[in-house]
Coordinates of C-alpha atoms in Angstrom, one line a residue:
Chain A
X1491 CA -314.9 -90.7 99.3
X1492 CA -312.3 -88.2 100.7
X1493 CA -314.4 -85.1 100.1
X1494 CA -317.7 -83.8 99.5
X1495 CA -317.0 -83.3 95.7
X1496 CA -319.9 -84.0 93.2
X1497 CA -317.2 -84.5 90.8
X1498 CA -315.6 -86.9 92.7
X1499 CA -318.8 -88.9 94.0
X1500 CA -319.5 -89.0 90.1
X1501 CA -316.0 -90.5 89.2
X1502 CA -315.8 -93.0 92.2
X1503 CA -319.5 -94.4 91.6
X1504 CA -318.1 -95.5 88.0
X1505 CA -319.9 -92.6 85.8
X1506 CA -319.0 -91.1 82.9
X1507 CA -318.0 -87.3 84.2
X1508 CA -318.9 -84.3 81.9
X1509 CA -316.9 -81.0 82.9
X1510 CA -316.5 -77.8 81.2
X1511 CA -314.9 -74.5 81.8
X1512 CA -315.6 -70.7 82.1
X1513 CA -313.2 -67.9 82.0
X1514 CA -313.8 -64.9 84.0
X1515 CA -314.2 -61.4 83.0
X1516 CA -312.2 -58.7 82.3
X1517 CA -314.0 -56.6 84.5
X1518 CA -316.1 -56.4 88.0
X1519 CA -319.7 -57.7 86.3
X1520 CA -320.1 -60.8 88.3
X1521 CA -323.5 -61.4 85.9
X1522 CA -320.8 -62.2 82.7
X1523 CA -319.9 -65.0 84.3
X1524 CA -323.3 -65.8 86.2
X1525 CA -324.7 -66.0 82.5
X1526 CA -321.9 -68.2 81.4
X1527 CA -322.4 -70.6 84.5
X1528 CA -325.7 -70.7 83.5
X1529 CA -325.6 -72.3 80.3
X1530 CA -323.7 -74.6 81.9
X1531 CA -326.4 -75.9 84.6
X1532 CA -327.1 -79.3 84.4
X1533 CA -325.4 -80.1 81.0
X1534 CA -322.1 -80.7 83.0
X1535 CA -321.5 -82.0 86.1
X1536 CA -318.3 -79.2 87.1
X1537 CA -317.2 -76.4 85.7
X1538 CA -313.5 -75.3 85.8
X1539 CA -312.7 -71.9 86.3
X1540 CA -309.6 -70.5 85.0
X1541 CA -307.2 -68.7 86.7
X1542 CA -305.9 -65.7 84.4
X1543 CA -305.5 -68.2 81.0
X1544 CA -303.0 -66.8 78.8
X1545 CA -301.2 -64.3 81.8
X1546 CA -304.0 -61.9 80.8
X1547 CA -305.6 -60.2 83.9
X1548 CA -309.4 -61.3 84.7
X1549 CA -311.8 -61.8 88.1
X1550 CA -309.4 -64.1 90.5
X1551 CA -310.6 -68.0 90.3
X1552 CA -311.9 -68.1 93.9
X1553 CA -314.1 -65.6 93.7
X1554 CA -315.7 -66.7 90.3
X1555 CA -315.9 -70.1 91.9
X1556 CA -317.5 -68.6 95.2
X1557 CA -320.3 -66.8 92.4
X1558 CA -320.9 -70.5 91.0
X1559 CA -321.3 -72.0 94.5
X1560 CA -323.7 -69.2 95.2
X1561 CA -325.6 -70.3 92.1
X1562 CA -325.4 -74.1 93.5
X1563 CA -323.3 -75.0 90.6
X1564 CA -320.4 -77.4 91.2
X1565 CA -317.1 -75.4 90.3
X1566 CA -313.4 -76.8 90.0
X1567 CA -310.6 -74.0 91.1
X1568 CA -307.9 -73.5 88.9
X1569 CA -305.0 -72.6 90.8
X1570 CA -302.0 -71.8 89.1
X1571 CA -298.2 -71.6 90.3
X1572 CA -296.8 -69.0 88.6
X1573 CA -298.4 -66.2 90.4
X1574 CA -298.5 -67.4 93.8
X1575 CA -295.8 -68.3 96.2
X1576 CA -296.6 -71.2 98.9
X1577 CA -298.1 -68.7 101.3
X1578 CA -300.2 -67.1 99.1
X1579 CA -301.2 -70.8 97.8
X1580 CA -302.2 -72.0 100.7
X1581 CA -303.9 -68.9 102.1
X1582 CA -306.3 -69.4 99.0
X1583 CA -306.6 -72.9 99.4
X1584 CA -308.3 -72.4 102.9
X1585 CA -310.1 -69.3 101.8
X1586 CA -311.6 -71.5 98.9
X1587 CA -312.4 -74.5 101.3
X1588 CA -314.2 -72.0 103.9
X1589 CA -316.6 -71.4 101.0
X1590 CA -317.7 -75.1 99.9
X1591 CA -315.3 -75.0 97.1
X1592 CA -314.4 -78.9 96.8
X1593 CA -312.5 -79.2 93.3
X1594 CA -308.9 -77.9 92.4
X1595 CA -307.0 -77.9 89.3
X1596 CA -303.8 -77.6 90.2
X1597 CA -301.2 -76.0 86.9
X1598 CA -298.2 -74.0 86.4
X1599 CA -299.9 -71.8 84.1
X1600 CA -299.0 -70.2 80.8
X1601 CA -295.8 -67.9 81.0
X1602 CA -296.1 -63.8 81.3
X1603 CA -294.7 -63.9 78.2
X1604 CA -298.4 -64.5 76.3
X1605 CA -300.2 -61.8 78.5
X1606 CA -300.6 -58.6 78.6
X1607 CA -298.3 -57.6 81.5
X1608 CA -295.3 -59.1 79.4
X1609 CA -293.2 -56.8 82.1
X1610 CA -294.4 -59.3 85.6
X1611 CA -292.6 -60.9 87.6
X1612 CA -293.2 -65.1 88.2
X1613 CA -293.2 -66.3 91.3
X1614 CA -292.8 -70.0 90.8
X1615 CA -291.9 -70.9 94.4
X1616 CA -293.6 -74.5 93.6
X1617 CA -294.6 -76.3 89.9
X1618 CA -297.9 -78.0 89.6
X1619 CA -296.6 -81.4 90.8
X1620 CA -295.8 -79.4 93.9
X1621 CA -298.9 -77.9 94.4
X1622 CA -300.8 -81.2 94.1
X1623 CA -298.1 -82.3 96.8
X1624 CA -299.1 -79.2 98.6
X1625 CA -302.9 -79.1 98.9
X1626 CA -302.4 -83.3 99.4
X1627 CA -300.7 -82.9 102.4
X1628 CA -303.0 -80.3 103.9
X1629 CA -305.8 -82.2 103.0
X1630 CA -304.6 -85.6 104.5
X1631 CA -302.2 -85.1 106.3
X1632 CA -303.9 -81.8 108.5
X1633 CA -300.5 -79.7 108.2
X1634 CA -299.6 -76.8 106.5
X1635 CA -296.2 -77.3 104.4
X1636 CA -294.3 -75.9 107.2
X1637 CA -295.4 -78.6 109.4
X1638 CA -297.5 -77.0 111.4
X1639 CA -301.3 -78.0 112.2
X1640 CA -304.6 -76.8 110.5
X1641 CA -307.5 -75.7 112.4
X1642 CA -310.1 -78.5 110.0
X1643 CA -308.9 -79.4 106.5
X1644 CA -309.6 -77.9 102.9
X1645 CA -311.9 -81.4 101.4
X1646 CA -310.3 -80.6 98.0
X1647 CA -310.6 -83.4 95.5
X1648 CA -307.1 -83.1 93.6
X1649 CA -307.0 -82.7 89.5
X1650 CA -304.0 -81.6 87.1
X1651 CA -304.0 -80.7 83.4
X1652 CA -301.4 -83.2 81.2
X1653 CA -300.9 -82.6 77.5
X1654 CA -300.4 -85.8 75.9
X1655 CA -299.0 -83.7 72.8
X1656 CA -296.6 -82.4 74.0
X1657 CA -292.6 -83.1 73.7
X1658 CA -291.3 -85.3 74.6
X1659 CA -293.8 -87.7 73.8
X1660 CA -291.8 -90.6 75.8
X1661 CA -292.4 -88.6 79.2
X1662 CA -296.1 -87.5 79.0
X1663 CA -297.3 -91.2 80.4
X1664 CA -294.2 -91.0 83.0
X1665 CA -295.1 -87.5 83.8
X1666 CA -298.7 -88.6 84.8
X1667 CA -297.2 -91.4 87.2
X1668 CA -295.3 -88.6 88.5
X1669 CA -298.1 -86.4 89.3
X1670 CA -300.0 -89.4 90.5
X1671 CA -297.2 -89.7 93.2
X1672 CA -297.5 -86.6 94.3
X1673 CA -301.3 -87.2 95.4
X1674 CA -303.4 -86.5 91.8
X1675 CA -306.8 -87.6 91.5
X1676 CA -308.1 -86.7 88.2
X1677 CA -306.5 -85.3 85.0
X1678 CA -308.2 -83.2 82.9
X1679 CA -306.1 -83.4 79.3
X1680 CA -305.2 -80.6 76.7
X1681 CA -308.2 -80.7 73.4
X1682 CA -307.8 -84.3 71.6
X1683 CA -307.6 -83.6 67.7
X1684 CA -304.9 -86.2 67.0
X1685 CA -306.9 -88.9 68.2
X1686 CA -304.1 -91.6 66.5
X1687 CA -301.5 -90.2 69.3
X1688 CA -304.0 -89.6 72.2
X1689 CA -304.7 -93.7 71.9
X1690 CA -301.2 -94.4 72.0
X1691 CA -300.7 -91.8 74.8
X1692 CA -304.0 -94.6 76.6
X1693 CA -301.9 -97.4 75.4
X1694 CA -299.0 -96.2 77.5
X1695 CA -301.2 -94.9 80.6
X1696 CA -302.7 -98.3 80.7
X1697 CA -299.7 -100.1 79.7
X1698 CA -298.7 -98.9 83.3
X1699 CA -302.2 -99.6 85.2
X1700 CA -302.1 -95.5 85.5
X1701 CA -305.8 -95.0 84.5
X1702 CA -306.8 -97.2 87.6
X1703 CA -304.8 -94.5 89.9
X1704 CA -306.3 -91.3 88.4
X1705 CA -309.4 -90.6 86.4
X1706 CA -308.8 -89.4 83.0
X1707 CA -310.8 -86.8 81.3
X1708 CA -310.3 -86.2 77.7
X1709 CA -310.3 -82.5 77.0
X1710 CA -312.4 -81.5 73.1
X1711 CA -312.4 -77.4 72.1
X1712 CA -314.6 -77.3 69.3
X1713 CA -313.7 -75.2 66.3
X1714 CA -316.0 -72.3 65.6
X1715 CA -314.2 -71.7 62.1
X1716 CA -311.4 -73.1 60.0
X1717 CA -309.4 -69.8 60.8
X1718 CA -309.5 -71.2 64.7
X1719 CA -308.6 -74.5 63.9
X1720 CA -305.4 -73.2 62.0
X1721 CA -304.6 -70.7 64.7
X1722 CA -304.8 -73.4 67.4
X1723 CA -302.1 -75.4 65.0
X1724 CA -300.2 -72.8 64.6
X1725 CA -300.0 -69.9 67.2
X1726 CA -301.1 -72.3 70.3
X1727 CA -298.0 -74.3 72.0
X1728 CA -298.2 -77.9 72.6
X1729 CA -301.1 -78.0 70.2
X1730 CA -301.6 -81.3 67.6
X1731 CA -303.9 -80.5 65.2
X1732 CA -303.7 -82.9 62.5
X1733 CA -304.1 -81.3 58.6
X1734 CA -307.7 -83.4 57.3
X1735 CA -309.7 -81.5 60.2
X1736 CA -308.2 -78.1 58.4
X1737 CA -309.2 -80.1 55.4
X1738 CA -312.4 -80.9 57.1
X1739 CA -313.4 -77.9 57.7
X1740 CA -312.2 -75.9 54.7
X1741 CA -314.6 -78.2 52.2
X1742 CA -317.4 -76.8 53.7
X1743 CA -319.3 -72.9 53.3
X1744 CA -318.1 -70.7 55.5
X1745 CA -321.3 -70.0 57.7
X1746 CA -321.2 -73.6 57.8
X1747 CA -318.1 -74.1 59.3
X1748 CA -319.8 -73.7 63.1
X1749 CA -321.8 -76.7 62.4
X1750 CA -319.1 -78.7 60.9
X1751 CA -316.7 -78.1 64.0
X1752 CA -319.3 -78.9 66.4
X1753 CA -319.9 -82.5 64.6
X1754 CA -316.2 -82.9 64.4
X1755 CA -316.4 -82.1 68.3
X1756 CA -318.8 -85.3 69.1
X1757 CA -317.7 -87.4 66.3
X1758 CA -314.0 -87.3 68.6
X1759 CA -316.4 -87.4 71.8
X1760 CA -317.9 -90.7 70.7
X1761 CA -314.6 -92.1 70.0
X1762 CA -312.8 -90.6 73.3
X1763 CA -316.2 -92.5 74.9
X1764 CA -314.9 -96.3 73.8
X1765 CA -311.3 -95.4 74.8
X1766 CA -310.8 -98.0 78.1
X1767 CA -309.7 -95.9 80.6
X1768 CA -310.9 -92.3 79.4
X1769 CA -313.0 -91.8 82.9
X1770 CA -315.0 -87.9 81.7
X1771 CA -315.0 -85.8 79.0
X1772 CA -313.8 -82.0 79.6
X1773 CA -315.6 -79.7 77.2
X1774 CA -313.7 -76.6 77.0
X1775 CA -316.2 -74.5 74.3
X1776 CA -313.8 -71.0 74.3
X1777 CA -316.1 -67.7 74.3
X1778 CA -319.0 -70.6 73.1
X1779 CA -320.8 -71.8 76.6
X1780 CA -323.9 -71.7 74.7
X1781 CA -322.7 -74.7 72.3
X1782 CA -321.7 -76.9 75.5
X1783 CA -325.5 -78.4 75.8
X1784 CA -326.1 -79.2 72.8
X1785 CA -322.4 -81.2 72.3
X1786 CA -323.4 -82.9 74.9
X1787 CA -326.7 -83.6 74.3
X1788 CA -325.5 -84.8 71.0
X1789 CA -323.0 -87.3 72.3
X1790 CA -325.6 -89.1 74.6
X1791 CA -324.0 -87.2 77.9
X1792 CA -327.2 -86.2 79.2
X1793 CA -328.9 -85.9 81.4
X1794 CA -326.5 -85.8 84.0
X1795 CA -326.5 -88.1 87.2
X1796 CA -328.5 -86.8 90.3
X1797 CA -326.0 -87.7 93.3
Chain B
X1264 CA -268.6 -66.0 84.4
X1265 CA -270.8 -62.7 85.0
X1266 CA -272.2 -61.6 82.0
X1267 CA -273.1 -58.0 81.1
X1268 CA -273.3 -56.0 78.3
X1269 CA -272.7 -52.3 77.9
X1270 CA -275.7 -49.7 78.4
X1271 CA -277.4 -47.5 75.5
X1272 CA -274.7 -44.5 75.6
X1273 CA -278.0 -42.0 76.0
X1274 CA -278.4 -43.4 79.0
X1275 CA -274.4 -43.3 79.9
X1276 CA -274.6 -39.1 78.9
X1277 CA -277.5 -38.7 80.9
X1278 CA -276.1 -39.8 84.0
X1279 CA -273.0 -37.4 83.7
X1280 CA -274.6 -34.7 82.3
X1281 CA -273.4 -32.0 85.2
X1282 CA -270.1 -33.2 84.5
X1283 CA -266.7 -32.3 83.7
X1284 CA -264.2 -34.9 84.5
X1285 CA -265.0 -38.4 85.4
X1286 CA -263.0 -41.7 85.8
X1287 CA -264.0 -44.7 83.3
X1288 CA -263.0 -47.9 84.9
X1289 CA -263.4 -51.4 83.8
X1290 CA -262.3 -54.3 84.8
X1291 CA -260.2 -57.5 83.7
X1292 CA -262.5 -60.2 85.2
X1293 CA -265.7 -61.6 83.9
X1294 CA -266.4 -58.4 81.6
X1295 CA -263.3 -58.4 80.0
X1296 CA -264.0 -61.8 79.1
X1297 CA -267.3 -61.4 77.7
X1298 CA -266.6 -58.0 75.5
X1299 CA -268.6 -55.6 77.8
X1300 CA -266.3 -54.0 80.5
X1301 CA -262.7 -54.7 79.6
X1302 CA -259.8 -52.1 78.3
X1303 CA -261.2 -52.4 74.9
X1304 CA -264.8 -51.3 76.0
X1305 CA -262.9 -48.6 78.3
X1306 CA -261.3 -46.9 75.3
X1307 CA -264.7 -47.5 73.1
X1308 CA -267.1 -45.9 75.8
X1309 CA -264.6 -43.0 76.4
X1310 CA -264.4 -42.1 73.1
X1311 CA -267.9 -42.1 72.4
X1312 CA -268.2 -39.9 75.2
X1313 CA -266.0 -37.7 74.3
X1314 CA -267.1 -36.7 70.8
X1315 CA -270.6 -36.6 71.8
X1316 CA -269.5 -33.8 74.5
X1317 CA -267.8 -32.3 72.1
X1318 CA -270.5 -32.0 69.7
X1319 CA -272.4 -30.3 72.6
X1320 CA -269.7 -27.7 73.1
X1321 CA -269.3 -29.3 76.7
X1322 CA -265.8 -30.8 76.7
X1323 CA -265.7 -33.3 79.4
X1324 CA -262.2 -34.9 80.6
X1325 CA -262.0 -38.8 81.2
X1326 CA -259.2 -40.7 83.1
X1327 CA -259.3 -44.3 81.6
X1328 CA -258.7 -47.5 83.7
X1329 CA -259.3 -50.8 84.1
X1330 CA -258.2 -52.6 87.1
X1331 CA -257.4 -56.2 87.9
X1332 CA -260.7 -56.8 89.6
X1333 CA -263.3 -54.4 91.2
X1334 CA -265.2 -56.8 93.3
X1335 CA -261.2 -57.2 96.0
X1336 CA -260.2 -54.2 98.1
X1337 CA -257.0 -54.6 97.4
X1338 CA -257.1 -53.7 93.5
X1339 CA -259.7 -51.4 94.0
X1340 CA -257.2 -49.9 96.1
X1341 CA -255.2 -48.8 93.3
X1342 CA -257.6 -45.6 92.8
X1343 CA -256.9 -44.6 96.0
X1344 CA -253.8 -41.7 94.9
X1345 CA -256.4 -40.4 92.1
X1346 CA -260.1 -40.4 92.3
X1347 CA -260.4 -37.2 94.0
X1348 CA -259.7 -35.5 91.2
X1349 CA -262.7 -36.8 89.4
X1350 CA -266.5 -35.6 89.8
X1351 CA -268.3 -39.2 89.2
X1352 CA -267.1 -42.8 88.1
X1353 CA -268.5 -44.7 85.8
X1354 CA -267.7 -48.1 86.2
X1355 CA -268.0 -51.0 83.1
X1356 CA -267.5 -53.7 86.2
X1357 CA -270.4 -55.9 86.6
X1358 CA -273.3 -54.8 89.6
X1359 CA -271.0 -56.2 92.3
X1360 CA -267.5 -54.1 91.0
X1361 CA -269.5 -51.2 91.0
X1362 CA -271.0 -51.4 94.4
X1363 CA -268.0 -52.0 96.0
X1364 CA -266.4 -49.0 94.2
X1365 CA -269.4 -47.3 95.6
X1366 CA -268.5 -48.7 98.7
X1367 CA -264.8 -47.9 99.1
X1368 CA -265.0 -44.1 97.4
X1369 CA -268.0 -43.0 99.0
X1370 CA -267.1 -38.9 98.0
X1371 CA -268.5 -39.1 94.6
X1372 CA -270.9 -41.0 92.7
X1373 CA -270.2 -44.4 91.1
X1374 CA -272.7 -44.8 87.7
X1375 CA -272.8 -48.3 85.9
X1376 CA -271.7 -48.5 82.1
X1377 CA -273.0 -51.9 81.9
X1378 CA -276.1 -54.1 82.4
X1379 CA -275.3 -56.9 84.0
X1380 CA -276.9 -60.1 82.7
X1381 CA -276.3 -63.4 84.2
X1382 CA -274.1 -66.3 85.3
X1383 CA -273.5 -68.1 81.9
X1384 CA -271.5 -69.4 79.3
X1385 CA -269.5 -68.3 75.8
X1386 CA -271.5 -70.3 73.4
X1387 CA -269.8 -69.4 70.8
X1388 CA -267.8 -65.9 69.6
X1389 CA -270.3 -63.1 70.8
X1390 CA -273.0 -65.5 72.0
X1391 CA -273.5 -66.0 75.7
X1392 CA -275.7 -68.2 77.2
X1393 CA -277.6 -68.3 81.2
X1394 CA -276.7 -71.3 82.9
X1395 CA -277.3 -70.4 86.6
X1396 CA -279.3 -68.7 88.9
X1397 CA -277.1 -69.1 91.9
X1398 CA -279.5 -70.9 94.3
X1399 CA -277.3 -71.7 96.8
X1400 CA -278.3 -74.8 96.9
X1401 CA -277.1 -77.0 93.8
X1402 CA -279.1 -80.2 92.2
X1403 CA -277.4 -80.5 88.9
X1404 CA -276.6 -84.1 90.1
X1405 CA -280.3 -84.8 90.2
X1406 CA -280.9 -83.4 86.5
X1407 CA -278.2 -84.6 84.1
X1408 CA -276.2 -81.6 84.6
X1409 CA -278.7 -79.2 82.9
X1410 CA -280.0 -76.7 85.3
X1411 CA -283.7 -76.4 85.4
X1412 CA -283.8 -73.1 87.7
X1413 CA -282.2 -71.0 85.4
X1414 CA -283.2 -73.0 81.7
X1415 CA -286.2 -73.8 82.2
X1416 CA -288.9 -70.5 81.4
X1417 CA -291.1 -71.1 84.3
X1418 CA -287.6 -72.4 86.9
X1419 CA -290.1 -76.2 86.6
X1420 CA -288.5 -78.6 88.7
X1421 CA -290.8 -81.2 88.0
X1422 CA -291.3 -80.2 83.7
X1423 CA -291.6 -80.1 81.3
X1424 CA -294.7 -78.3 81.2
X1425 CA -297.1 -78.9 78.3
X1426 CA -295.3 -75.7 76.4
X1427 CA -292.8 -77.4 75.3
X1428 CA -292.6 -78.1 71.7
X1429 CA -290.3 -80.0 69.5
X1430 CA -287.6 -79.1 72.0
X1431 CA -288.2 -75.4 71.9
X1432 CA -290.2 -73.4 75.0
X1433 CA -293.2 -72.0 74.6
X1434 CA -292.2 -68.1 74.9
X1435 CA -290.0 -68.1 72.4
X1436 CA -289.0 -70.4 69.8
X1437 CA -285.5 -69.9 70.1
X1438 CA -285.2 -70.5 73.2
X1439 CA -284.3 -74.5 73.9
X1440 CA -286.5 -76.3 76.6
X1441 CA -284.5 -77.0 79.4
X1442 CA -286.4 -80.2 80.3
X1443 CA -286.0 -81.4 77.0
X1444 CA -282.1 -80.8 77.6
X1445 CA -282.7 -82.7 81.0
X1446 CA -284.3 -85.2 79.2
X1447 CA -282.0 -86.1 76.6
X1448 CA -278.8 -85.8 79.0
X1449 CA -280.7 -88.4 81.4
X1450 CA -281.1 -90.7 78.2
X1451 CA -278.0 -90.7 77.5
X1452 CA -277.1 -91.0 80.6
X1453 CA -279.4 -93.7 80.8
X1454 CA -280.7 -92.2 83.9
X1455 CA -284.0 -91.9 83.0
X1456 CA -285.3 -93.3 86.6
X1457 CA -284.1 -89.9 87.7
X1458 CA -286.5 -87.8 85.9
X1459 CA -289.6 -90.4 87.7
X1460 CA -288.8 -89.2 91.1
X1461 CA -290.9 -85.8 92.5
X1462 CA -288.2 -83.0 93.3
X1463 CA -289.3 -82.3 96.7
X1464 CA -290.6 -78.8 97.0
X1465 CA -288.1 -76.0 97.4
X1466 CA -286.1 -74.4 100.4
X1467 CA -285.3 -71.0 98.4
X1468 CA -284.1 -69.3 101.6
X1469 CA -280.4 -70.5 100.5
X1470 CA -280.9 -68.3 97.8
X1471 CA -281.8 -64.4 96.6
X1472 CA -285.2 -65.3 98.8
X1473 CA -283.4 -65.5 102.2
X1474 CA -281.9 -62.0 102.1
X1475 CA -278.6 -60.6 100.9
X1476 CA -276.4 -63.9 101.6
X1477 CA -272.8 -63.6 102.8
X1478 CA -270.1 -66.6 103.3
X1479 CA -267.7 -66.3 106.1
X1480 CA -264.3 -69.3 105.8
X1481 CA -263.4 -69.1 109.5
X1482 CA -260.1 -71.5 107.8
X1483 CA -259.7 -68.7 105.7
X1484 CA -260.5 -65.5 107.7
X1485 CA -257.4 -63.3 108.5

């Protein structure tokens, strides 16, 4: 054990690992996400916190996360590149460690092109294997990047986001060992739908003995509606969703549609679960905390382990 | 070679408003190649100006050249015997010609005619495309020849991220993804062990990040 990380005690005692995530508000109400947290007790065992999804302007990450640990929930700190330079990145990182924050997710995050402050500048001083390099070597080696030494060291343990849908296909496995390099401890992967291509993404991860360096958990996003599920094909990037869940989905009522994404949701959980090397499952139910128990309830995650 | 391209002539009449004889200078170099600040452009811009001054019933006189090169003293120079006479310039150089215009004739005001773009490349006849960000500190050796800094959205120097989409970058789908571009070229290349090794973070000080940056050729120096 490297750090005091539930998530990370979870993963190295050879559990299955349950996340999910909360997005902040647009707002000062700490209660919206206090209430979203909430839902969220005990049915996973972290919750990510994003860190302005989309480029759109919410609460900062770290102080979410520092609202969770206050509730003595277990969050994970999504930190992303493109709005911080290293000074700024690694001011945070100790500002999160000083308050018992043990998880980071380290991403370049979604271009200002797809927020609402289209007009920003991007600061992109490092790229997410960079910043897994970065809060690696404060956290074992003691040093800032400059060289200099830290007064204690931020107990982060490390994760990164891959998309095993994305192009080109050929690098997503080599992209992992890459990140793994620089210091990555657990991957947390864009929403399965194609499950055909995310085994043969596993084939290649274990093809290389990759899922014995880094825990893998297989991201789900259930779909509330057939209108989300052809949004997410169409409008999201790096999205694969394959054309029988649209199917799926369409061949039922409309105000069963809910239901029908939700048993779509653990039908690829249960399958994700047999996958050799798939370490966790990352639920991410958008704007739908409330659904997150009962997915996993459904797909034999629960209870969670006491550790 | 600099790209620019000429700005929105409402902005152009704003900035001479107050007056009555100005100097429209472009110049042969970059601009000239890529349509936005040569002769032609010179004659175009003047004329425009001209008639829409007219149609005010606020004549304005314009002196039209375009020298060698306004980012070297010596053509710039060449104004020298006649710029007095004029109450502003407005210069169709890219932002370097007209700050050393500026520079050099510091009586009257120098306005720009033109935005200037980028560091790029003629694609093809009235398409030009970035290729560099001028980092001072060059790595095209490492990445097949395909510069990620200035091709790739987010400037990834480990990508591609997980935007990228049947070769296209998530903002826009017209815009290629430069690590797809890396990729390819490193196939080809077969290179591939290349794109496996971390690009070590950044020093960015060699670049817009350390300051304005200056070279000095002692060999050269007069």
């Amino acid at each position: 054990m490297k750090t005091l990380s539930k998530l990370e005690k979870i993963l190295e005692s050879g559990k299955f690992a349950v996340t999910s995530e909360c997005g902040p508000p647009r707002g000062v109400n700490p209660d919206v996400i206090r209430k979203k947290a909430e839902l969220l007790r005990d049915a996973v065992d972290a919750i990510n916190v994003t860190d302005n999804q989309t480029s759109v302007v919410r609460m900062s990450s770290i102080a979410s996360c520092i609202i969770l640990k206050q509730m003595g929930l277990e969050p994970i700190m999504q930190m992303v590149t493109r709005d911080r330079n290293r000074i700024a990145i690694q001011s945070d990182i100790l500002g999160a460690a000083a308050h018992g924050i043990n998880n980071m997710l380290c991403l370049s995050g979604d271009h200002q092109r797809f927020g609402d402050h289209q007009k920003a500048k991007n600061v992109y001083d490092l790229d997410s294997v960079q910043l897994i390099q970065t809060v690696r070597h404060m956290r074992d080696e003691g040093k800032f990047l400059s060289g200099e030494p830290l007064d204690g060291v931020p107990g982060m343990f490390i994760g990164a986001a891959e998309n095993p849908f994305a192009d080109p296909f050929e690098i997503r496995v080599p992209r992992v060992s890459k990140k793994i390099s620089a210091g990555v401890e657990f991957i947390q992967t864009q929403c399965v739908y194609n499950l055909e291509k995310f085994e043969q993404w596993m084939d290649g991860i274990r093809a290389r003995g990759l899922h014995k360096k880094v825990y893998i958990l297989a991201g789900v996003t259930p779909f509330k509606s057939v209108g989300m599920a052809r949004y997410m094909k169409t409008k999201v990037p790096g999205m694969d969703v394959p054309d029988e869940l649209i199917e799926r989905l369409k061949s039922v009522a409309k105000e069963k549609q809910a239901d029908e994404g939700i048993a779509l949701c653990i039908e690829t959980i249960e399958r994700l679960k047999k996958i050799e090397g798939v370490s966790g499952i990352h639920i991410m139910a958008i704007e739908w905390e409330e659904k997150v128990r009962e997915i996993a309830e459904k797909s034999g995650l629960l209870p969670r382990p006491k550790v | 070679m600099i790209i620019g391209e000429g700005k929105p002539i409402q902005e152009i009449l704003a900035m001479i408003a107050d007056k009555k004889k100005i100097l429209v200078v472009g110049c042969k170099g970059c601009v000239t190649v890529c349509s936005a600040g040569g002769q032609k452009e010179v004659e175009i811009l003047s004329s425009t100006i001209r008639l829409a001054r007219e149609k005010e019933d606020n004549p304005i006189e314009i002196r039209e050249e375009t020298l060698e090169r306004q980012c070297d003293p010596e053509y710039l120079e060449q104004m020298r015997s006649y710029i007095d006479d004029y109450e502003a310039v407005v210069s169709l150089a890219c932002g370097a010609g007209v700050q050393f215009t500026a520079e050099k004739y510091r009586r009257i005001p120098v306005y720009p005619g033109i935005n200037t773009n980028f560091i790029g490349v003629t694609v093809e006849q009235g398409v030009w495309s970035e290729r560099c960000q001028a980092c001072g500190s060059c790595i095209l050796h490492k990445t097949g020849g395909i510069c990620p800094i200035a091709r790739c959205s987010k400037s990834l120097l480990n990508g591609p991220c997980g935007g990228s989409s049947k070769g296209k970058c998530e903002i826009d789908p017209d815009v290629e993804c430069g690590w797809q571009l890396i990729y390819d070229r490193l196939r080809e290349l077969e290179s591939l062990e290349l794109f496996e090794e971390v690009v070590p973070i950044k020093d960015w000080s060699t670049g817009r990040d350390g300051g304005p940056r200056r070279i000095i050729r002692e060999d050269l120096k007069s």
